[in-house]
């Protein structure tokens, strides 16, 4: 009998091993539980958010929603939940609120659809999951987590991601679930502004349209069409209130996690995907450095690999979190982009820099100390 067991042991051990596709854990640095270190930081998007264009009712609604999100994640961390559980729960609250550009309340594409992106990352293992362009998953952040934990992949997009989410038992809704009148009107304004942006024969944006976005040069020579170097109308013209949501957390085991969820940018088209679901651009977490979630003009955040850039400044250059984050946001500004981010390190240091006019943001610490901020 003993002999048989000894013979079978290697096979038993092998079958207990994780499947080959499981994302291999990094050398984790899980510490002894210490409830006094738990911290949660959130954002609800950056952009042209000023006191002048805010009403007391709107301000109250945002403050309440941000507080509710913080309390939800805090409860998870308090009862010994992991940072991954906390960021997912927190982001779900904001996805379910019509106030934010994520889940219900997401912005519209040029074709009048809501295409949602989300990502999540575990700082202890460097496991990550994301979805892009989903239209029927009620909580894209949960789909991202399912990709991380229940698939061999990091990123799934479009209809395939939706089939996967359904197979994993996630809440599937009609695309109309995401509709809000305010966002639809925002699209109409953006389309009108875009049309106004190309009125003269040379296809040059008129002053009246004065788009905030830099028009892009068309490099391809077109026969009989636009002359070489003609200007394309900017895709994103209206408002620049980004409204993406995100959370970063430190749990009592010393592990960091980050999550981001968004509808992207109003009037996006051609299957455009922003920074939020791209690991290292809008979302990143590594126990060796920090957890980051971004909001802003995604194209610039992708080009500057913002989230990973901050982590790298800390990891290789030994920069403190705040210094690293500011340097990277400054880089985004130099490129011509705007937005902001939230960051957290394993010591519980928090950073929330932005170069736009405002950013919905807040944090809660172990002792329950909470702060919610909107303006500069
Ligand atoms: N960063 C998002 C994107 O470009 C937009 C946002 O932050 O609201 O898709």
XYZ file of C-alpha atoms and ligand atoms in Angstrom:
385
model
C 0.000 0.000 0.000
C 2.759 2.381 1.063
C 4.659 1.496 -2.080
C 1.611 2.238 -4.202
C 1.155 5.623 -2.575
C 4.803 6.463 -3.141
C 4.428 5.500 -6.761
C 1.298 7.584 -7.172
C 2.597 10.604 -5.297
C 4.319 12.347 -8.221
C 1.184 11.965 -10.331
C -0.989 13.294 -7.510
C 1.306 16.268 -7.045
C 1.278 16.976 -10.746
C -2.499 16.913 -10.971
C -2.731 19.378 -8.072
C -0.426 21.815 -9.881
C -2.099 24.784 -11.594
C -2.880 24.308 -15.286
C -0.104 25.327 -17.650
C -2.023 28.418 -18.767
C -2.477 29.857 -15.276
C -0.627 33.159 -15.119
C 2.467 32.331 -13.096
C 2.794 34.160 -9.791
C 5.624 36.632 -9.426
C 7.749 36.310 -6.309
C 4.976 37.638 -4.085
C 5.667 39.679 -1.015
C 2.665 38.830 1.107
C 3.171 40.075 4.631
C 1.605 39.053 7.947
C -1.934 40.467 8.215
C -2.036 43.996 9.591
C -5.477 45.647 9.473
C -3.943 49.055 10.217
C -2.488 49.328 6.720
C -5.674 49.008 4.646
C -6.181 51.905 2.228
C -8.509 52.510 -0.698
C -8.276 55.323 -3.269
C -10.806 55.998 -6.034
C -11.450 58.295 -8.971
C -14.572 59.026 -10.955
C -12.895 60.723 -13.889
C -11.042 63.928 -14.692
C -11.829 66.769 -17.067
C -13.430 70.178 -17.282
C -15.002 69.950 -13.849
C -15.208 73.425 -12.326
C -17.230 75.084 -9.558
C -18.846 77.305 -12.189
C -20.375 74.432 -14.120
C -21.455 72.486 -11.047
C -24.788 72.796 -9.226
C -25.115 72.048 -5.491
C -27.380 69.072 -6.339
C -24.886 67.623 -8.783
C -22.034 68.102 -6.356
C -24.009 66.355 -3.630
C -24.903 63.440 -5.908
C -21.253 62.910 -6.906
C -20.031 63.220 -3.337
C -22.574 60.660 -2.157
C -21.763 58.223 -4.956
C -18.018 58.504 -4.296
C -18.587 57.976 -0.569
C -20.751 54.961 -1.237
C -18.041 53.459 -3.439
C -15.411 54.094 -0.758
C -17.541 52.567 1.988
C -18.227 49.467 -0.098
C -14.554 48.761 -0.747
C -13.604 49.673 2.812
C -16.077 47.111 4.198
C -14.436 44.433 2.043
C -10.950 45.353 3.262
C -12.087 45.661 6.894
C -13.515 42.167 6.991
C -10.216 40.775 5.690
C -11.021 40.760 1.980
C -8.225 41.066 -0.559
C -7.328 44.203 -2.477
C -8.625 42.526 -5.660
C -12.007 41.905 -4.043
C -12.069 45.491 -2.774
C -11.259 47.221 -6.075
C -13.776 45.078 -7.937
C -16.563 45.790 -5.424
C -15.731 49.509 -5.425
C -15.705 49.845 -9.195
C -18.982 47.906 -9.498
C -20.712 50.562 -7.381
C -19.528 53.289 -9.752
C -20.383 51.196 -12.818
C -23.938 50.865 -11.516
C -24.248 54.628 -10.961
C -25.444 56.634 -13.992
C -23.211 59.517 -12.890
C -19.990 58.022 -14.181
C -18.727 57.086 -17.607
C -18.580 53.363 -16.838
C -21.242 50.679 -16.919
C -24.621 52.406 -16.773
C -24.062 56.013 -17.813
C -21.222 55.208 -20.200
C -20.626 57.616 -23.088
C -21.858 56.849 -26.611
C -19.842 55.921 -29.649
C -20.342 57.791 -32.915
C -22.829 55.072 -33.917
C -24.877 55.512 -30.758
C -23.599 52.452 -28.929
C -21.996 51.964 -25.531
C -18.727 50.045 -25.820
C -17.149 49.361 -22.477
C -13.539 48.720 -21.466
C -12.178 47.532 -18.092
C -9.062 46.089 -16.503
C -7.931 44.698 -13.172
C -4.473 43.756 -11.877
C -3.151 41.959 -8.829
C 0.061 43.481 -7.465
C 1.064 40.338 -5.561
C 1.179 38.045 -8.587
C 1.183 40.422 -11.586
C -1.876 38.586 -12.842
C -4.115 40.793 -14.929
C -7.339 40.653 -16.889
C -9.164 43.037 -19.189
C -12.040 43.370 -21.625
C -12.544 45.877 -24.437
C -15.545 46.955 -26.445
C -18.186 44.934 -24.602
C -21.804 46.021 -24.999
C -23.843 43.564 -22.913
C -21.846 42.929 -19.744
C -23.421 44.820 -16.889
C -20.195 45.027 -14.863
C -17.182 44.955 -17.171
C -14.814 45.000 -14.184
C -16.133 41.595 -13.110
C -15.581 40.306 -16.642
C -11.988 41.579 -16.422
C -11.540 39.714 -13.149
C -12.978 36.560 -14.694
C -10.495 36.853 -17.568
C -7.690 37.098 -14.995
C -8.854 34.217 -12.834
C -10.729 31.890 -15.140
C -8.974 32.065 -18.488
C -5.512 31.607 -19.908
C -5.621 35.124 -21.361
C -5.096 38.703 -20.268
C -7.322 40.600 -22.693
C -10.561 39.674 -24.474
C -12.511 41.947 -26.785
C -15.956 42.397 -28.329
C -18.389 39.528 -28.897
C -15.868 36.910 -27.743
C -15.484 38.647 -24.404
C -19.277 38.716 -24.104
C -19.589 34.972 -24.758
C -16.886 34.377 -22.156
C -18.628 36.603 -19.575
C -21.896 34.781 -20.148
C -20.223 31.393 -19.801
C -18.758 32.506 -16.498
C -22.213 33.397 -15.211
C -21.862 37.175 -15.178
C -24.856 39.506 -15.434
C -25.726 40.060 -19.112
C -28.011 42.953 -20.066
C -29.567 44.454 -23.159
C -27.332 47.174 -24.657
C -30.132 49.659 -23.888
C -29.433 49.162 -20.159
C -26.450 51.520 -20.509
C -28.474 54.352 -22.060
C -28.763 57.673 -20.253
C -30.302 60.749 -21.792
C -27.512 63.052 -20.630
C -24.839 60.969 -22.367
C -26.939 60.715 -25.516
C -27.263 64.488 -25.640
C -23.519 64.757 -25.090
C -23.022 62.668 -28.240
C -25.408 64.853 -30.248
C -23.421 67.931 -29.202
C -20.154 66.255 -30.106
C -21.444 65.295 -33.537
C -22.757 68.801 -34.151
C -19.441 70.324 -33.076
C -17.582 67.904 -35.295
C -19.679 68.855 -38.305
C -19.081 72.519 -37.562
C -15.389 71.792 -37.423
C -15.113 71.151 -41.161
C -16.930 73.770 -43.126
C -14.503 75.350 -45.548
C -13.248 73.812 -48.781
C -9.845 72.959 -47.479
C -11.460 70.965 -44.721
C -9.826 73.156 -42.117
C -11.592 73.358 -38.776
C -13.320 76.697 -38.414
C -12.755 79.023 -35.511
C -16.369 78.619 -34.460
C -15.812 74.988 -33.681
C -12.583 75.787 -31.813
C -12.052 72.171 -30.898
C -10.017 71.489 -27.803
C -8.518 68.525 -29.574
C -5.657 69.035 -31.973
C -6.803 68.150 -35.499
C -4.751 65.321 -36.933
C -2.861 65.663 -40.205
C -3.822 63.262 -42.920
C -0.592 61.997 -44.408
C -2.010 59.916 -47.239
C -2.283 61.640 -50.578
C -5.835 61.353 -51.867
C -6.676 61.764 -55.545
C -9.298 64.424 -56.136
C -10.222 64.376 -52.471
C -8.638 66.243 -49.637
C -5.277 67.762 -50.471
C -2.253 66.205 -48.837
C -1.922 67.363 -45.266
C -5.597 68.306 -45.026
C -7.013 68.302 -41.556
C -9.316 65.624 -40.274
C -11.988 66.773 -37.871
C -11.039 65.906 -34.328
C -12.843 62.833 -33.089
C -13.327 64.061 -29.557
C -14.744 67.530 -29.463
C -17.206 67.861 -26.636
C -16.647 68.763 -23.037
C -13.691 66.541 -22.254
C -15.236 65.303 -19.033
C -13.718 61.921 -18.938
C -15.661 60.254 -16.122
C -13.890 56.908 -16.163
C -13.841 55.190 -12.767
C -11.010 53.484 -10.953
C -9.838 52.129 -7.626
C -6.529 51.123 -6.075
C -6.294 49.296 -2.766
C -3.862 47.954 -0.190
C -5.190 45.063 1.872
C -4.160 43.890 5.327
C -1.840 41.282 3.784
C 0.196 44.055 2.168
C -1.001 43.404 -1.379
C -1.855 46.081 -3.923
C -4.486 45.930 -6.678
C -5.802 48.292 -9.349
C -9.027 48.414 -11.368
C -10.337 50.765 -14.064
C -13.619 50.797 -15.982
C -14.850 53.134 -18.711
C -17.128 53.795 -21.645
C -14.147 55.435 -23.330
C -14.576 58.793 -25.057
C -17.752 60.329 -26.444
C -18.076 59.984 -30.214
C -15.379 57.331 -30.477
C -15.526 55.131 -33.581
C -13.798 52.455 -35.624
C -13.621 50.193 -32.577
C -11.429 52.674 -30.748
C -10.013 51.355 -27.474
C -8.578 53.660 -24.812
C -5.964 53.237 -22.108
C -8.178 51.783 -19.372
C -8.088 48.119 -20.470
C -4.447 48.238 -21.572
C -2.243 46.854 -18.834
C 0.544 49.333 -18.152
C -1.280 52.259 -19.783
C -4.422 52.995 -17.745
C -4.096 50.234 -15.173
C -1.166 48.599 -13.377
C -0.323 47.064 -9.994
C 2.882 45.604 -8.631
C 3.712 45.066 -4.965
C 7.310 46.119 -5.794
C 6.170 49.640 -6.595
C 2.541 50.804 -6.715
C -1.028 50.419 -7.949
C -2.263 52.944 -10.530
C -5.591 53.705 -12.241
C -5.838 56.493 -14.822
C -8.445 58.727 -16.416
C -7.982 61.149 -19.258
C -7.372 61.338 -22.945
C -6.555 57.687 -23.488
C -4.429 58.002 -26.609
C -1.835 59.999 -24.663
C -1.953 57.646 -21.692
C -1.290 54.732 -24.023
C 1.628 56.482 -25.720
C 3.191 57.392 -22.379
C 2.433 53.951 -20.861
C 1.454 55.995 -17.856
C 0.717 53.392 -15.203
C 3.794 51.294 -15.907
C 5.958 54.388 -16.347
C 5.203 55.412 -12.762
C 5.916 51.902 -11.479
C 9.188 51.834 -13.430
C 10.337 55.193 -12.027
C 9.807 53.715 -8.573
C 11.280 50.311 -9.294
C 14.358 51.321 -11.272
C 14.871 54.915 -10.258
C 13.786 54.554 -6.613
C 11.526 57.603 -6.978
C 8.856 58.049 -4.304
C 5.276 57.507 -5.514
C 4.252 61.184 -5.609
C 7.373 62.281 -7.490
C 7.048 59.433 -9.992
C 3.361 60.106 -10.648
C 3.865 63.854 -11.108
C 6.756 63.303 -13.520
C 4.623 60.996 -15.645
C 1.595 63.298 -15.654
C 3.942 66.106 -16.729
C 5.088 63.894 -19.587
C 1.449 63.396 -20.669
C 0.993 67.172 -20.630
C 4.118 67.676 -22.753
C 2.672 65.302 -25.326
C -0.504 67.414 -25.375
C -2.756 65.144 -23.327
C -4.742 65.754 -20.196
C -6.240 63.766 -17.364
C -5.197 62.355 -14.034
C -4.618 59.262 -11.987
C -4.705 57.728 -8.543
C -1.780 55.841 -7.068
C -0.986 53.912 -3.902
C 2.159 52.175 -2.614
C 2.689 49.420 -0.051
C 3.438 51.961 2.676
C -0.036 53.416 2.166
C 1.209 56.597 0.462
C -1.452 58.109 -1.789
C -1.154 60.314 -4.871
C -3.938 61.836 -6.997
C -2.336 64.207 -9.544
C -4.191 65.619 -12.580
C -3.577 68.334 -15.139
C -7.229 68.915 -16.025
C -9.490 71.347 -14.207
C -10.914 68.802 -11.822
C -11.027 65.135 -10.949
C -13.580 63.251 -8.878
C -11.447 61.485 -6.311
C -11.242 60.271 -2.749
C -9.650 57.895 -0.291
C -10.344 56.051 2.923
C -7.742 54.915 5.430
C -7.720 52.067 7.953
C -9.182 54.208 10.741
C -12.078 55.217 8.493
C -10.687 58.699 7.775
C -12.304 59.649 4.469
C -11.805 62.452 2.005
C -13.704 63.178 -1.203
C -12.501 65.943 -3.540
C -13.632 67.301 -6.862
C -11.850 70.521 -7.806
C -8.277 71.602 -8.024
N -9.231 57.262 -20.429
C -10.502 56.945 -21.006
C -10.311 56.586 -22.455
O -9.537 57.226 -23.118
C -11.470 58.065 -20.919
C -11.717 58.558 -19.517
O -10.799 58.622 -18.711
O -12.870 58.916 -19.234
O -10.970 55.699 -22.919
